[in-house]
Coordinates of C-alpha atoms and ligand atoms in Angstrom, one line a residue:
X81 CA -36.4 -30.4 -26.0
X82 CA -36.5 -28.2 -22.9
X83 CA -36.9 -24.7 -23.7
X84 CA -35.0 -22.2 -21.2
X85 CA -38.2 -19.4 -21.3
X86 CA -40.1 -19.7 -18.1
X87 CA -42.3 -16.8 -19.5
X88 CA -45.6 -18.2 -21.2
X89 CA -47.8 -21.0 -20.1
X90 CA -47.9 -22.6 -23.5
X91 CA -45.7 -25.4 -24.3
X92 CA -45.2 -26.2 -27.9
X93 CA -44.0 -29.7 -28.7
X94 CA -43.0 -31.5 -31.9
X95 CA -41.8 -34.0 -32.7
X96 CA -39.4 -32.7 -36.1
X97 CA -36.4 -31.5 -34.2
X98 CA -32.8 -30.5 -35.2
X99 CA -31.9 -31.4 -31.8
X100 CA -28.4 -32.7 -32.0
X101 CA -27.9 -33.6 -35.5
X102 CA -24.9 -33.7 -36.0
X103 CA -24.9 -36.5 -33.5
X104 CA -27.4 -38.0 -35.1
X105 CA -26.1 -38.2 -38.3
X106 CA -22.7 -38.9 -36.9
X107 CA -24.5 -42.4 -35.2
X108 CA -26.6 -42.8 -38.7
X109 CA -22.8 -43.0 -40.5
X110 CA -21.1 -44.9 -38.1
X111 CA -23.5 -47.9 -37.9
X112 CA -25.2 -47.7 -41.0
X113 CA -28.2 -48.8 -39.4
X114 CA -31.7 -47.7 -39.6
X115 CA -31.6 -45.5 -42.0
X116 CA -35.0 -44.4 -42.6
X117 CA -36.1 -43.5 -39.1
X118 CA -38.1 -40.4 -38.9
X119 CA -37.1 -38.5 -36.0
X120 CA -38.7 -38.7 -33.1
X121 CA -39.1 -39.4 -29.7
X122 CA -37.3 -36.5 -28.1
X123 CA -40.6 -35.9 -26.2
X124 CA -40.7 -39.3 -25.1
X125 CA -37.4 -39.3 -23.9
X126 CA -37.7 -36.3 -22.1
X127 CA -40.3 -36.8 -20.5
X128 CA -39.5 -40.2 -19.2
X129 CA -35.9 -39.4 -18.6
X130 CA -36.0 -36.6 -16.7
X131 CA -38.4 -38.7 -14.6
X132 CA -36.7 -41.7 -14.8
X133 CA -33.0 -41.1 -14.4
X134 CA -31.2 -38.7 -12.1
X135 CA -30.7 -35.8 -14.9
X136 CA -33.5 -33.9 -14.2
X137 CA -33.9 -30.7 -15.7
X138 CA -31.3 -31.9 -18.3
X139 CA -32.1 -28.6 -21.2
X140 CA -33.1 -31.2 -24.2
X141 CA -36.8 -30.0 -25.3
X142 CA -36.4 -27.6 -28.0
X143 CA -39.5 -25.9 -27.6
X144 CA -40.8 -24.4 -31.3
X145 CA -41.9 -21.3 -31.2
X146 CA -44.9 -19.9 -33.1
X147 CA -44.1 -20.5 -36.0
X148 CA -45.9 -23.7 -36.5
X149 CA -48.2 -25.0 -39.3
X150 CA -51.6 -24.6 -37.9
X151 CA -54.6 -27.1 -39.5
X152 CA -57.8 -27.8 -37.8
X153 CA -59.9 -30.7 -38.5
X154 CA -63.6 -30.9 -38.7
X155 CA -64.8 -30.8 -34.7
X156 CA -65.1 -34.2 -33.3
X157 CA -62.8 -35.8 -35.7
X158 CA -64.2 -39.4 -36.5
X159 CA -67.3 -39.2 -34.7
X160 CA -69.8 -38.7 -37.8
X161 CA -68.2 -41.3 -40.1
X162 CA -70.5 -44.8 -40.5
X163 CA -73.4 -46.3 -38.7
X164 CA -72.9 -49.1 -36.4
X165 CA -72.1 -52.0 -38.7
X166 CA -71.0 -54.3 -36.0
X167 CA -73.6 -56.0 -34.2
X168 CA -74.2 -54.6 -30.9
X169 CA -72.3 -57.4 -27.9
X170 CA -75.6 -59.1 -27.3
X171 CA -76.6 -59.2 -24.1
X172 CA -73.4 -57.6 -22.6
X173 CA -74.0 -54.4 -21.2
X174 CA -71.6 -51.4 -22.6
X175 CA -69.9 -50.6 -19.7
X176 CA -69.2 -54.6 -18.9
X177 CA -67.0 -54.5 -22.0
X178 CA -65.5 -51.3 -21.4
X179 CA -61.8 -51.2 -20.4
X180 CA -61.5 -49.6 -16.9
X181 CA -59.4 -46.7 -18.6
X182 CA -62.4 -45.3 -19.9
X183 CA -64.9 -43.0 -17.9
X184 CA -68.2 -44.1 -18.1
X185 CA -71.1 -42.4 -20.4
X186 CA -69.4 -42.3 -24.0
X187 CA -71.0 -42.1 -26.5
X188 CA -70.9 -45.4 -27.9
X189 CA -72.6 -45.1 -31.7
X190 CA -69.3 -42.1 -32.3
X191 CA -66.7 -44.8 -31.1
X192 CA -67.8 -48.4 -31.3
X193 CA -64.3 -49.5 -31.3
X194 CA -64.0 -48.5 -27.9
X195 CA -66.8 -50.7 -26.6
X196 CA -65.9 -53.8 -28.9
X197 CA -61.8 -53.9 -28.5
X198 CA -62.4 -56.2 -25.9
X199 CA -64.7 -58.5 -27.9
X200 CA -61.3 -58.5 -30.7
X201 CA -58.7 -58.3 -28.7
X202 CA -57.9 -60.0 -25.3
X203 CA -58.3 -57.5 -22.3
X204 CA -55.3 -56.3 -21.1
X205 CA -53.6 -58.3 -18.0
X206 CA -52.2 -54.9 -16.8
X207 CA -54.2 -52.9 -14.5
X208 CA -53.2 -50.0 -14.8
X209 CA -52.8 -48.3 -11.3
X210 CA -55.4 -46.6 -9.1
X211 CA -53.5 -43.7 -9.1
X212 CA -53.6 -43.3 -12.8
X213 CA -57.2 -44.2 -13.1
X214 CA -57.9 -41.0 -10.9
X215 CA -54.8 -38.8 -12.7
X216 CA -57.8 -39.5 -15.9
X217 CA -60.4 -38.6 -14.4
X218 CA -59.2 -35.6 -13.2
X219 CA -57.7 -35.0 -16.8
X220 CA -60.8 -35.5 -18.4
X221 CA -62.7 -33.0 -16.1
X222 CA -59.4 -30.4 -16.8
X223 CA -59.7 -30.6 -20.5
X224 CA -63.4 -30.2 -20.2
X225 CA -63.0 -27.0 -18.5
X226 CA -60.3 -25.6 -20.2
X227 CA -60.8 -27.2 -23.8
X228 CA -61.4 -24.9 -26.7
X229 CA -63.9 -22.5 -26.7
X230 CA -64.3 -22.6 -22.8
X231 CA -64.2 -19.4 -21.2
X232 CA -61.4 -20.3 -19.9
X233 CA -59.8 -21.2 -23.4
X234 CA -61.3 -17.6 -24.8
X235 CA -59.5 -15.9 -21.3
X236 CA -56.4 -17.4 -22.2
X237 CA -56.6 -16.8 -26.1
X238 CA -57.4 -13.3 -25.4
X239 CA -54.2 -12.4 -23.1
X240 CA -52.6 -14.3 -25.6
X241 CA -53.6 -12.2 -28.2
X242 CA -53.1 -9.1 -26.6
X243 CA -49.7 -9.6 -25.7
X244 CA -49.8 -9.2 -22.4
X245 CA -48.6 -11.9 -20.2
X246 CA -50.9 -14.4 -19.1
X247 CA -52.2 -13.8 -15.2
X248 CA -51.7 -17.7 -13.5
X249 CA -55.4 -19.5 -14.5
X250 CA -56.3 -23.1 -13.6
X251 CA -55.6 -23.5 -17.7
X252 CA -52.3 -24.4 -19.1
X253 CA -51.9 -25.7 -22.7
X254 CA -49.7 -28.7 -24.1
X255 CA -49.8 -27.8 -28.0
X256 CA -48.7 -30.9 -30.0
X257 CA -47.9 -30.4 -33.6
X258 CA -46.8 -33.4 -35.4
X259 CA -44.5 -34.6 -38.2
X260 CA -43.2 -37.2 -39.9
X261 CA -45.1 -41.1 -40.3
X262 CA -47.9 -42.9 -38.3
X263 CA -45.7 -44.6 -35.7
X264 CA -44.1 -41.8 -34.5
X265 CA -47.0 -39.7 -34.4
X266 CA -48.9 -41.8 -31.9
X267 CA -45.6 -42.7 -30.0
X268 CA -45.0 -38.7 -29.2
X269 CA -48.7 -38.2 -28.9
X270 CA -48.8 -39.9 -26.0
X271 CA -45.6 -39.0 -24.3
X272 CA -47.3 -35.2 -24.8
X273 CA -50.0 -36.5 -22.9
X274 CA -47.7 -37.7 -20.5
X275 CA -46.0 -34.8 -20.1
X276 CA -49.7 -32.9 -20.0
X277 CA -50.9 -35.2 -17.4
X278 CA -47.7 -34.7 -15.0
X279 CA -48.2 -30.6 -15.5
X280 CA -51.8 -30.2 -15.3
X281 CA -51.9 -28.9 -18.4
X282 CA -54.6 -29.5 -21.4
X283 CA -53.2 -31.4 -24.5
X284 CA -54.3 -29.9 -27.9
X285 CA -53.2 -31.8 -31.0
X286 CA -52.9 -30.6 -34.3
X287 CA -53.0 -33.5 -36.7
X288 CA -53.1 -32.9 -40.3
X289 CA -55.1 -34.2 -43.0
X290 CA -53.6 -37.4 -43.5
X291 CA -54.8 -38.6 -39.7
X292 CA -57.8 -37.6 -39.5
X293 CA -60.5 -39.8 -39.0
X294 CA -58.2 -42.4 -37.6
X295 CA -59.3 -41.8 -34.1
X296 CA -62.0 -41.2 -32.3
X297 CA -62.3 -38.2 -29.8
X298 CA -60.9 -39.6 -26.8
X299 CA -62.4 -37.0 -24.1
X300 CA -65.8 -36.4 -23.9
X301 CA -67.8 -33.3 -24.2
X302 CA -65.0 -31.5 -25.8
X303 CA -61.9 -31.9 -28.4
X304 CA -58.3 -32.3 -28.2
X305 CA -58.0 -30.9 -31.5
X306 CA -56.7 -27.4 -31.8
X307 CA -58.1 -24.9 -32.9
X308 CA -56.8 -22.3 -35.9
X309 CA -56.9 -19.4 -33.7
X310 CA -54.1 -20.6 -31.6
X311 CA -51.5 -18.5 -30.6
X312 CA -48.0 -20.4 -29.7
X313 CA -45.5 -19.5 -26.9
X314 CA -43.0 -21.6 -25.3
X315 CA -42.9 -22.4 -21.5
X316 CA -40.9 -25.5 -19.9
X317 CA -41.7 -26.3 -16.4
X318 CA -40.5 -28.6 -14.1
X319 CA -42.4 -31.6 -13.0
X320 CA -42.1 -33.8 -10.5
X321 CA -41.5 -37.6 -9.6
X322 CA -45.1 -38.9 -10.0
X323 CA -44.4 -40.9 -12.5
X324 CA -43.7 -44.3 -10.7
X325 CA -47.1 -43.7 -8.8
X326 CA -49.1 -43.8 -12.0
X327 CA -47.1 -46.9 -13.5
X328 CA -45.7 -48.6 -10.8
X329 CA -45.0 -51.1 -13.3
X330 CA -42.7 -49.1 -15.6
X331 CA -43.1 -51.2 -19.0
X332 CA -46.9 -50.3 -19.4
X333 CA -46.2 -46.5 -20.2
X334 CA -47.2 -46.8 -23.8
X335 CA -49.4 -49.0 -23.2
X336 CA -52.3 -47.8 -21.2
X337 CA -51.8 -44.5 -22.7
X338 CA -52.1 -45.5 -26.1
X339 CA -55.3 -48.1 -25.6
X340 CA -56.3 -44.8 -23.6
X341 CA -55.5 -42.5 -26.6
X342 CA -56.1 -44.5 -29.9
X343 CA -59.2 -46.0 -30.6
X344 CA -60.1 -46.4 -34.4
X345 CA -63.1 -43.8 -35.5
X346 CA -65.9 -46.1 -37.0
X347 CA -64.5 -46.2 -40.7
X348 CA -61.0 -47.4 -39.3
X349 CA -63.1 -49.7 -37.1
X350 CA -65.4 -51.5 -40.0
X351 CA -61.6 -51.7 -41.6
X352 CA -60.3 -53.7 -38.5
X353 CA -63.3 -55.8 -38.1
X354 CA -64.4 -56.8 -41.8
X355 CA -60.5 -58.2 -42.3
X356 CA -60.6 -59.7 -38.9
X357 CA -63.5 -61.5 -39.1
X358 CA -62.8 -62.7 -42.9
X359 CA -59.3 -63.8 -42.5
X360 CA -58.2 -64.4 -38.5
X361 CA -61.2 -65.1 -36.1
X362 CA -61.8 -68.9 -36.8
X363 CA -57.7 -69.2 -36.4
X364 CA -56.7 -71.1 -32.8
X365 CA -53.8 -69.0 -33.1
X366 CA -52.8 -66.0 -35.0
X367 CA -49.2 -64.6 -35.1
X368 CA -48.2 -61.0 -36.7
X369 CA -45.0 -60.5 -38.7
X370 CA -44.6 -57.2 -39.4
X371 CA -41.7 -56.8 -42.1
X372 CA -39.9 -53.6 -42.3
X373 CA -37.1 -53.6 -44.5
X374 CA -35.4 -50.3 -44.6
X375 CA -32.8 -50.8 -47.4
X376 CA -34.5 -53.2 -50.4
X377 CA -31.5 -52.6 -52.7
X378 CA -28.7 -54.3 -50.3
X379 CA -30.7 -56.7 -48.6
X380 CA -31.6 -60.0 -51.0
X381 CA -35.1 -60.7 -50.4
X382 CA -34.1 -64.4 -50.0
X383 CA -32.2 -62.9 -46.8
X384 CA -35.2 -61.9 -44.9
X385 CA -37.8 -64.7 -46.1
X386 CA -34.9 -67.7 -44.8
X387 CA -34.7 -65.1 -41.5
X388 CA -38.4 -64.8 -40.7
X389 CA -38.3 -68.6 -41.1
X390 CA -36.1 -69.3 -39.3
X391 CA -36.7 -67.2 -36.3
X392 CA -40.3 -68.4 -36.4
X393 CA -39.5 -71.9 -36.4
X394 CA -37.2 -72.1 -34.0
X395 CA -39.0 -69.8 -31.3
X396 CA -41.9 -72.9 -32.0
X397 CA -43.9 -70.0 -33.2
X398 CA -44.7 -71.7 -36.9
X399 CA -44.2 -75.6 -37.6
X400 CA -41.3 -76.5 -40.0
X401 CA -43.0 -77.8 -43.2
X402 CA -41.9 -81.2 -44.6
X403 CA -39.6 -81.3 -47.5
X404 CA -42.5 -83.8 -49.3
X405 CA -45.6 -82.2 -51.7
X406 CA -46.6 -85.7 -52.2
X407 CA -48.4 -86.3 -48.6
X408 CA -52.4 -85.4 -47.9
X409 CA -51.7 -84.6 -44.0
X410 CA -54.8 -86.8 -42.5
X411 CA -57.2 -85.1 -41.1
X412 CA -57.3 -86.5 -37.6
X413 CA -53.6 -85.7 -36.9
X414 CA -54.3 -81.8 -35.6
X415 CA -56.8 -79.9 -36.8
X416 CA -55.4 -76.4 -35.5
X417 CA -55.3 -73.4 -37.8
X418 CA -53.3 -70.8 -37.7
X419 CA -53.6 -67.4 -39.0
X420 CA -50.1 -65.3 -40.1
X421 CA -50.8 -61.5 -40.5
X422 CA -48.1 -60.2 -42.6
X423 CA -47.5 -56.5 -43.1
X424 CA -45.1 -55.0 -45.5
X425 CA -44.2 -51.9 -48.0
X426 CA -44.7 -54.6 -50.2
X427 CA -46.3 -58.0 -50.9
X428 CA -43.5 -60.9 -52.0
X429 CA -42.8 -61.9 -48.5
X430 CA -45.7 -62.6 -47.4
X431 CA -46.3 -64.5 -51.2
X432 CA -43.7 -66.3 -50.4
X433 CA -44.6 -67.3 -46.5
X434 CA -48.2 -68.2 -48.4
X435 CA -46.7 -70.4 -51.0
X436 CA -44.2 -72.3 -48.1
X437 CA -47.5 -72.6 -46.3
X438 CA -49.6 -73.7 -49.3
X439 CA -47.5 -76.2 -51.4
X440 CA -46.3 -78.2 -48.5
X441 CA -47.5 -79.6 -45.5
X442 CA -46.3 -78.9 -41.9
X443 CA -44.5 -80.7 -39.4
X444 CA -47.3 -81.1 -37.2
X445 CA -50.1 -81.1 -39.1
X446 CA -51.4 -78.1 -38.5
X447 CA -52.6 -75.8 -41.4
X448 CA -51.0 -72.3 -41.4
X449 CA -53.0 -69.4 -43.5
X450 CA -51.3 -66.1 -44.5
X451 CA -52.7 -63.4 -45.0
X452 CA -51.8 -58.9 -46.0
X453 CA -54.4 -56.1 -45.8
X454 CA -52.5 -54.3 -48.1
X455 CA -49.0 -53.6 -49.7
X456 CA -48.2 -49.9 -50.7
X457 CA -45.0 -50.2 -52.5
X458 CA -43.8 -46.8 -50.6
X459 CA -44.0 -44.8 -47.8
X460 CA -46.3 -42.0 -48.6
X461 CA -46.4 -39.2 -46.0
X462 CA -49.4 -37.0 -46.3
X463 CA -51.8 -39.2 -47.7
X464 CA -54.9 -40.1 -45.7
X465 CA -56.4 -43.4 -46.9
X466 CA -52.6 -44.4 -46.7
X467 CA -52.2 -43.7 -42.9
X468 CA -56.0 -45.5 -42.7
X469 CA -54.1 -48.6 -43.8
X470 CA -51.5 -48.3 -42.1
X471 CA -53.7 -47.8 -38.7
X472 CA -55.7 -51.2 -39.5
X473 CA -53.3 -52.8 -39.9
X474 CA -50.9 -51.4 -36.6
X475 CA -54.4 -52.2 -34.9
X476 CA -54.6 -56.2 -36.7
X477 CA -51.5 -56.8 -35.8
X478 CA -51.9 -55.5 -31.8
X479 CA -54.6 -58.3 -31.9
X480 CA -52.1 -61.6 -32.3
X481 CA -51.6 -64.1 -30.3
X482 CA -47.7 -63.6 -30.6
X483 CA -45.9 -61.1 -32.6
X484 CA -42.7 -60.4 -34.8
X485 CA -41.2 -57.1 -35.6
X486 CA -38.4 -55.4 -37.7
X487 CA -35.8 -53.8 -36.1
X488 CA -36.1 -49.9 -36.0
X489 CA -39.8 -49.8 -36.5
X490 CA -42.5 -47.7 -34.9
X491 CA -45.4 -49.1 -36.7
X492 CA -44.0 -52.4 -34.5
X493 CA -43.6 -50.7 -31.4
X494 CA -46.7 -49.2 -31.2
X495 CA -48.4 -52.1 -32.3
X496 CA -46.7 -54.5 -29.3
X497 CA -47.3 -51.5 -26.7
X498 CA -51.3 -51.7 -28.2
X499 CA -51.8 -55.4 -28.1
X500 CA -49.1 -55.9 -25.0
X501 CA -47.2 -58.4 -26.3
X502 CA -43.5 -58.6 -26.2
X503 CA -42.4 -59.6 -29.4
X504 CA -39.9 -61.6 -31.2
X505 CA -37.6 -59.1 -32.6
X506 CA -35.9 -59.6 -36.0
X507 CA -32.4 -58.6 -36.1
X508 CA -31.4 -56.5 -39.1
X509 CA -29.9 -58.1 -41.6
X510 CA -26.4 -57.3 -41.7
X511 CA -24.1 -56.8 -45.1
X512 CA -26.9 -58.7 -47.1
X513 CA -26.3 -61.8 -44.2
X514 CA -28.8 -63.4 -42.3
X515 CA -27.9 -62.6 -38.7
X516 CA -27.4 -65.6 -35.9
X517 CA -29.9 -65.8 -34.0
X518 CA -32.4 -64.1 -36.4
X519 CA -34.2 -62.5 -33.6
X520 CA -34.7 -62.0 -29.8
X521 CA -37.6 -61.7 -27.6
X522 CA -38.1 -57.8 -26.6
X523 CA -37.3 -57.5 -22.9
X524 CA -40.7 -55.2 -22.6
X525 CA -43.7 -54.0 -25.1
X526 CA -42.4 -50.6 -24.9
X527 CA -41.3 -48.7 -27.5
X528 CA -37.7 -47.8 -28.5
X529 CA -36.7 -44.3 -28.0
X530 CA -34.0 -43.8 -30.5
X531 CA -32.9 -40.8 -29.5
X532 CA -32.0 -40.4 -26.4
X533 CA -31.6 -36.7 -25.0
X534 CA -28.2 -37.8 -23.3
X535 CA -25.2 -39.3 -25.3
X536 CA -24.3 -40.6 -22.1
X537 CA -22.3 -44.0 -21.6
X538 CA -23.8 -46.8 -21.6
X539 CA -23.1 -47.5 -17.8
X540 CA -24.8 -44.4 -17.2
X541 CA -27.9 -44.9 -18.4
X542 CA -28.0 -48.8 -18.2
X543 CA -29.8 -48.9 -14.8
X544 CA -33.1 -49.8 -13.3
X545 CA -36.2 -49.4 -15.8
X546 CA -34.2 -47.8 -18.1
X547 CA -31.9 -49.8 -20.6
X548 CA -30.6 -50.0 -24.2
X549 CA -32.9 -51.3 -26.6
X550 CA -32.5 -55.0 -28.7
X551 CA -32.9 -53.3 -31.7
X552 CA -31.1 -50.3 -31.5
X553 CA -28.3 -50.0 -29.6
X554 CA -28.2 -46.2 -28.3
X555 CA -31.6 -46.2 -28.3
X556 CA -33.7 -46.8 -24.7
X557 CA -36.5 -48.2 -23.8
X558 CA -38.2 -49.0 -20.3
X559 CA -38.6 -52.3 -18.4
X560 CA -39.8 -53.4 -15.5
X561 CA -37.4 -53.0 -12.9
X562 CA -36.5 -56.2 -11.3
Ligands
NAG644 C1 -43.8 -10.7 -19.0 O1 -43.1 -11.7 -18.2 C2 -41.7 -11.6 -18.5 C3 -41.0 -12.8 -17.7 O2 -41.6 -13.0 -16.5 C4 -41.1 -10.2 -18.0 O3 -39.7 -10.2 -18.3 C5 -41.8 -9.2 -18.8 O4 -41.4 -7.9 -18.3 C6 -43.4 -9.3 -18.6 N1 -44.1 -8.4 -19.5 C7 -45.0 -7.6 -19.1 C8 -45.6 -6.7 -20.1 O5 -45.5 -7.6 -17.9
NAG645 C1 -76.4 -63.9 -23.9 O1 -77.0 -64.6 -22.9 C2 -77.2 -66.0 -23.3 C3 -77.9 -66.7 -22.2 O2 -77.5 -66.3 -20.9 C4 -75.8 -66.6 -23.5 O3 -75.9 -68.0 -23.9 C5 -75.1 -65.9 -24.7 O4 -73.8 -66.4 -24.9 C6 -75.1 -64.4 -24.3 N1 -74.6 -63.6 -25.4 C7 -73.4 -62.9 -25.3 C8 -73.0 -62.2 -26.6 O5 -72.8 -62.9 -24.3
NAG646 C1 -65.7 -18.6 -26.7 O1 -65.5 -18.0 -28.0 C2 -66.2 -18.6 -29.1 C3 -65.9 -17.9 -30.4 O2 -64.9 -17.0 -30.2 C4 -67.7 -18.5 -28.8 O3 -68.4 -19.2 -29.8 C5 -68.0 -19.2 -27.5 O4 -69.3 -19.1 -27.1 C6 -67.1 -18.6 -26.3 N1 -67.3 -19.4 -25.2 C7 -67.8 -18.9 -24.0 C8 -68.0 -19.8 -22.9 O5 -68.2 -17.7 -24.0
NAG647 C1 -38.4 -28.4 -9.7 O1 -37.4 -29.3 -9.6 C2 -36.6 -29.0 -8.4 C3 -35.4 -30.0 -8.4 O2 -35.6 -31.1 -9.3 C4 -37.5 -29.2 -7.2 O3 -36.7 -29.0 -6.0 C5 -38.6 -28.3 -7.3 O4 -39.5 -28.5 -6.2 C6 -39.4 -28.4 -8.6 N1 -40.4 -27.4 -8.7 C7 -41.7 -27.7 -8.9 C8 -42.6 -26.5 -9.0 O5 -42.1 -28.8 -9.0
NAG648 C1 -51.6 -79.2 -32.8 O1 -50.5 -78.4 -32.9 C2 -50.5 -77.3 -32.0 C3 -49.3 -76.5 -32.2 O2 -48.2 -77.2 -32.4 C4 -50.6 -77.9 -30.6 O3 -50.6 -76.8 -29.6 C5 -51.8 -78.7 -30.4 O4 -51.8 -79.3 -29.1 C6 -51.8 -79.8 -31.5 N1 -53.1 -80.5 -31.4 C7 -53.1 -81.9 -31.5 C8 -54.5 -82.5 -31.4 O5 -52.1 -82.5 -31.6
NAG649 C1 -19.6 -57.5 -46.9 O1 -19.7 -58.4 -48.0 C2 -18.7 -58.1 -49.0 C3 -19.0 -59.1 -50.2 O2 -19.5 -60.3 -49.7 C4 -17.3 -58.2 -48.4 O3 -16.4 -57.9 -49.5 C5 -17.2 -57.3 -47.3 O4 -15.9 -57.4 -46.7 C6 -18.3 -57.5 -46.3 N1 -18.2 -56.5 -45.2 C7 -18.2 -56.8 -44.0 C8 -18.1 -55.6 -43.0 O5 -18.3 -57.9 -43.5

């Protein structure tokens, strides 16, 4: 979504676009395949195309203009929800458990989650690079100069305004408007801030009512939400090839910018945590399914239950149970524990993983518990304590031991790109069929961009860090270049 106007220094970016439809619907047809998928992802393409692959400058941001939707939320976002409930870490100091992607001197009552991730969830093995360290640092300091209500924010506002054009200021603006559900939302939040960070310019966000209070405020001493008053104008620059200095390894995009990004205000925090600690924290292991099935009315429910299994089982990731009800398994054979997270629309698969688990014993021994947060029944955009679920459980899931997804999924892509984890991917069912093999490993934990900016061949774009995804065939997705 590249606009041609070269004239403000505003960018607009959202993530609803009518770019290319036709094609779009024209792929839909064709394969019959994830039928549900919000759009999305232009941004992320975008951005990482035109600094990935040769085709720069390729004209593919539609830039909106101002006519967007403007909502502000309450200052500071999550900050004021909850006291502390969560013990403080003992004897470990705050910034000890502090991921290295944060800047010191947080405010650690406001954001608790930020300081206890890493007593949840293991640290991540990815450093992320020197260079990007210092790119947020001087991000933070940016945004802290320019964020609303600045003088230079009321400059700006003012030219704005006034119609005149805007004189060259140190204080450029990325406005993000998003659409459609949670997944996508974070996924082309961050590839705004991407896109912000590689331009020098100051992301603003505009969420809606039905995220907010998921996350707390990730820069301090200011917002990134934006204000009402906002006035809109379109701008595209050019930007140049920094991006392989700021993740020289090329599959941890998503991944350091949304641990960065997304941290769960205190309520979604006390959400994470209470389940956690009831359900998963005394299991040796715990494994997330997350179980997205797109069309209910064609695909037998038998047909993904035999598929989960069987993936699971043969990827050694869940014992085979024995085909006996009769046998007490003795107690000194293994004493391991498992947890399964299940998530789903709804709640009969993971009653039916349960009742496998429960009315026979394993191969092994071992004992396997399942466990969902919730089960909605539908998708239900606009509602807030819905997207609050959905958060938890994005975030419970980022904290297994080994994941599987759904084909087609953001809530599963941004969910292995949180937690790092490659995971198994479940092949959609085909004409109500159980497909052979019933999943394969993800080459990388980044997300799927399904819709790529270029229709391009497949030779074209099949190169380096950049290749076709598992789950979606014209879809990309980066990798680490080998
Ligand atoms: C504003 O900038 C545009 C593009 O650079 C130019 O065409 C236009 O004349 C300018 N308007 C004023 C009032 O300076
Ligand atoms: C605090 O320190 C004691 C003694 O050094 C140690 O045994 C304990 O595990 C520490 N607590 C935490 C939460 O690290
Ligand atoms: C910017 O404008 C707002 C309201 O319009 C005002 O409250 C604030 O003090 C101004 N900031 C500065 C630095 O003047
Ligand atoms: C814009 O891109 C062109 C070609 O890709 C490059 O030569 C030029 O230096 C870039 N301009 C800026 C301001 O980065
Ligand atoms: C129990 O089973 C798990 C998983 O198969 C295995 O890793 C572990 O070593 C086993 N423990 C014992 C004591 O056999
Ligand atoms: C799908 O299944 C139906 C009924 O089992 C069969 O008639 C049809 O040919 C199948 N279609 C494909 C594409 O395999």
């Amino acid at each position: 979504m590249v606009s041609d106007e070269f004239s403000g220094m505003i960018s607009t970016i959202r993530d609803q676009t009518s770019w290319n439809k036709t094609g779009f619907q024209f792929k839909m047809q064709r394969n019959g395949y994830c039928s549900k998928i919000p759009f999305a992802f232009l941004i992320v393409f975008s951005v990482l195309l035109m600094l990935l692959i040769v085709h720069q400058r390729s004209k593919t941001f539609e830039v909106n203009g101002g006519d967007a939707k403007i909502n502000v939320l309450a200052g500071g976002g999550a900050a004021q929800t909850e006291t502390p409930e969560v013990a403080d870490s003992g004897n470990v100091s705050s910034q000890q458990v502090l991921d290295e992607l944060f800047a010191p001197g947080h405010d650690k009552g406001s954001c608790l989650s930020r300081y206890e991730s890493v007593v949840y969830r293991k640290p991540s093995s990815h450093k992320p690079s020197p260079c990007l360290l210092s790119k947020l640092r001087k991000y933070e300091s940016l945004h802290k100069l320019c964020g609303p209500y600045t003088e230079s924010y009321n400059k700006t506002l003012e030219q704005l305004k006034s119609g005149r054009n805007v004189s060259t200021t140190d204080c450029n603006y990325v406005v993000y408007t998003p659409l459609s559900g949670l997944g996508n939302r974070m996924l082309t939040i961050a590839s705004a801030f991407l896109y912000a960070l590689l331009t020098n310019r100051v992301l603003l966000v505009e969420f809606g009512s039905e995220i907010a209070g998921l996350f707390c405020e990730p820069f301090q001493q200011t917002t990134w939400l934006l204000p009402m008053d906002f006035p809109l104008r379109n701008q595209f620059d050019n930007f140049s090839q920094e991006l392989s200095k700021l993740f020289p390894d090329e599959e941890t995009v998503f991944h350091h910018l949304g641990r960065y990004l997304f941290q769960p205000s205190n309520e979604a925090w006390g959400l994470i945590t209470r389940f956690y600690r009831a359900y998963l924290s005394k299991a040796d292991e715990r494994i997330g399914i997350q179980v997205r099935v797109f069309d209910t009315k064609v695909t037998p429910f038998q047909t993904v239950v035999d598929q989960i299994l069987s993936c699971t089982i043969k990827e050694k990731l869940l014992p085979d149970v024995l085909e006996t009800r009769s046998s007490a398994t003795s107690l000194s054979k293994n004493q391991s524990l498992k947890a399964v997270l299940v998530t789903s629309l709804y709640s009969k698969y993971y009653e039916h993983l349960k009742g496998v688990y429960w009315t026979k014993p394993t191969v092994s021994g071992e004992v396997i518990g399942v466990y969902q947060p919730s089960h909605e029944e539908h998708e239900l955009y606009g509602n807030n304590m819905h997207s609050m679920k959905a958060w938890t459980e994005i975030y419970l899931l980022s904290m297994s031991n080994a994941l599987i997804t759904s084909s087609c999924s953001t809530f599963g892509y941004v969910a292995q790109s949180l937690g790092g984890l490659k995971p198994w991917i479940l092949y959609r069912p085909l004409n109500g069929t159980a497909p052979d093999p019933p999943c394969v490993r993800a080459m990388s934990m980044e997300p799927c961009f399904h819709f790529p900016p270029s229709h391009g061949c497949k030779a074209e774009v099949n190169v380096g860090h950049v290749k076709h995804c598992e789950d979606v065939e014209w879809g990309l997705k980066l990798v680490k270049d080998h």
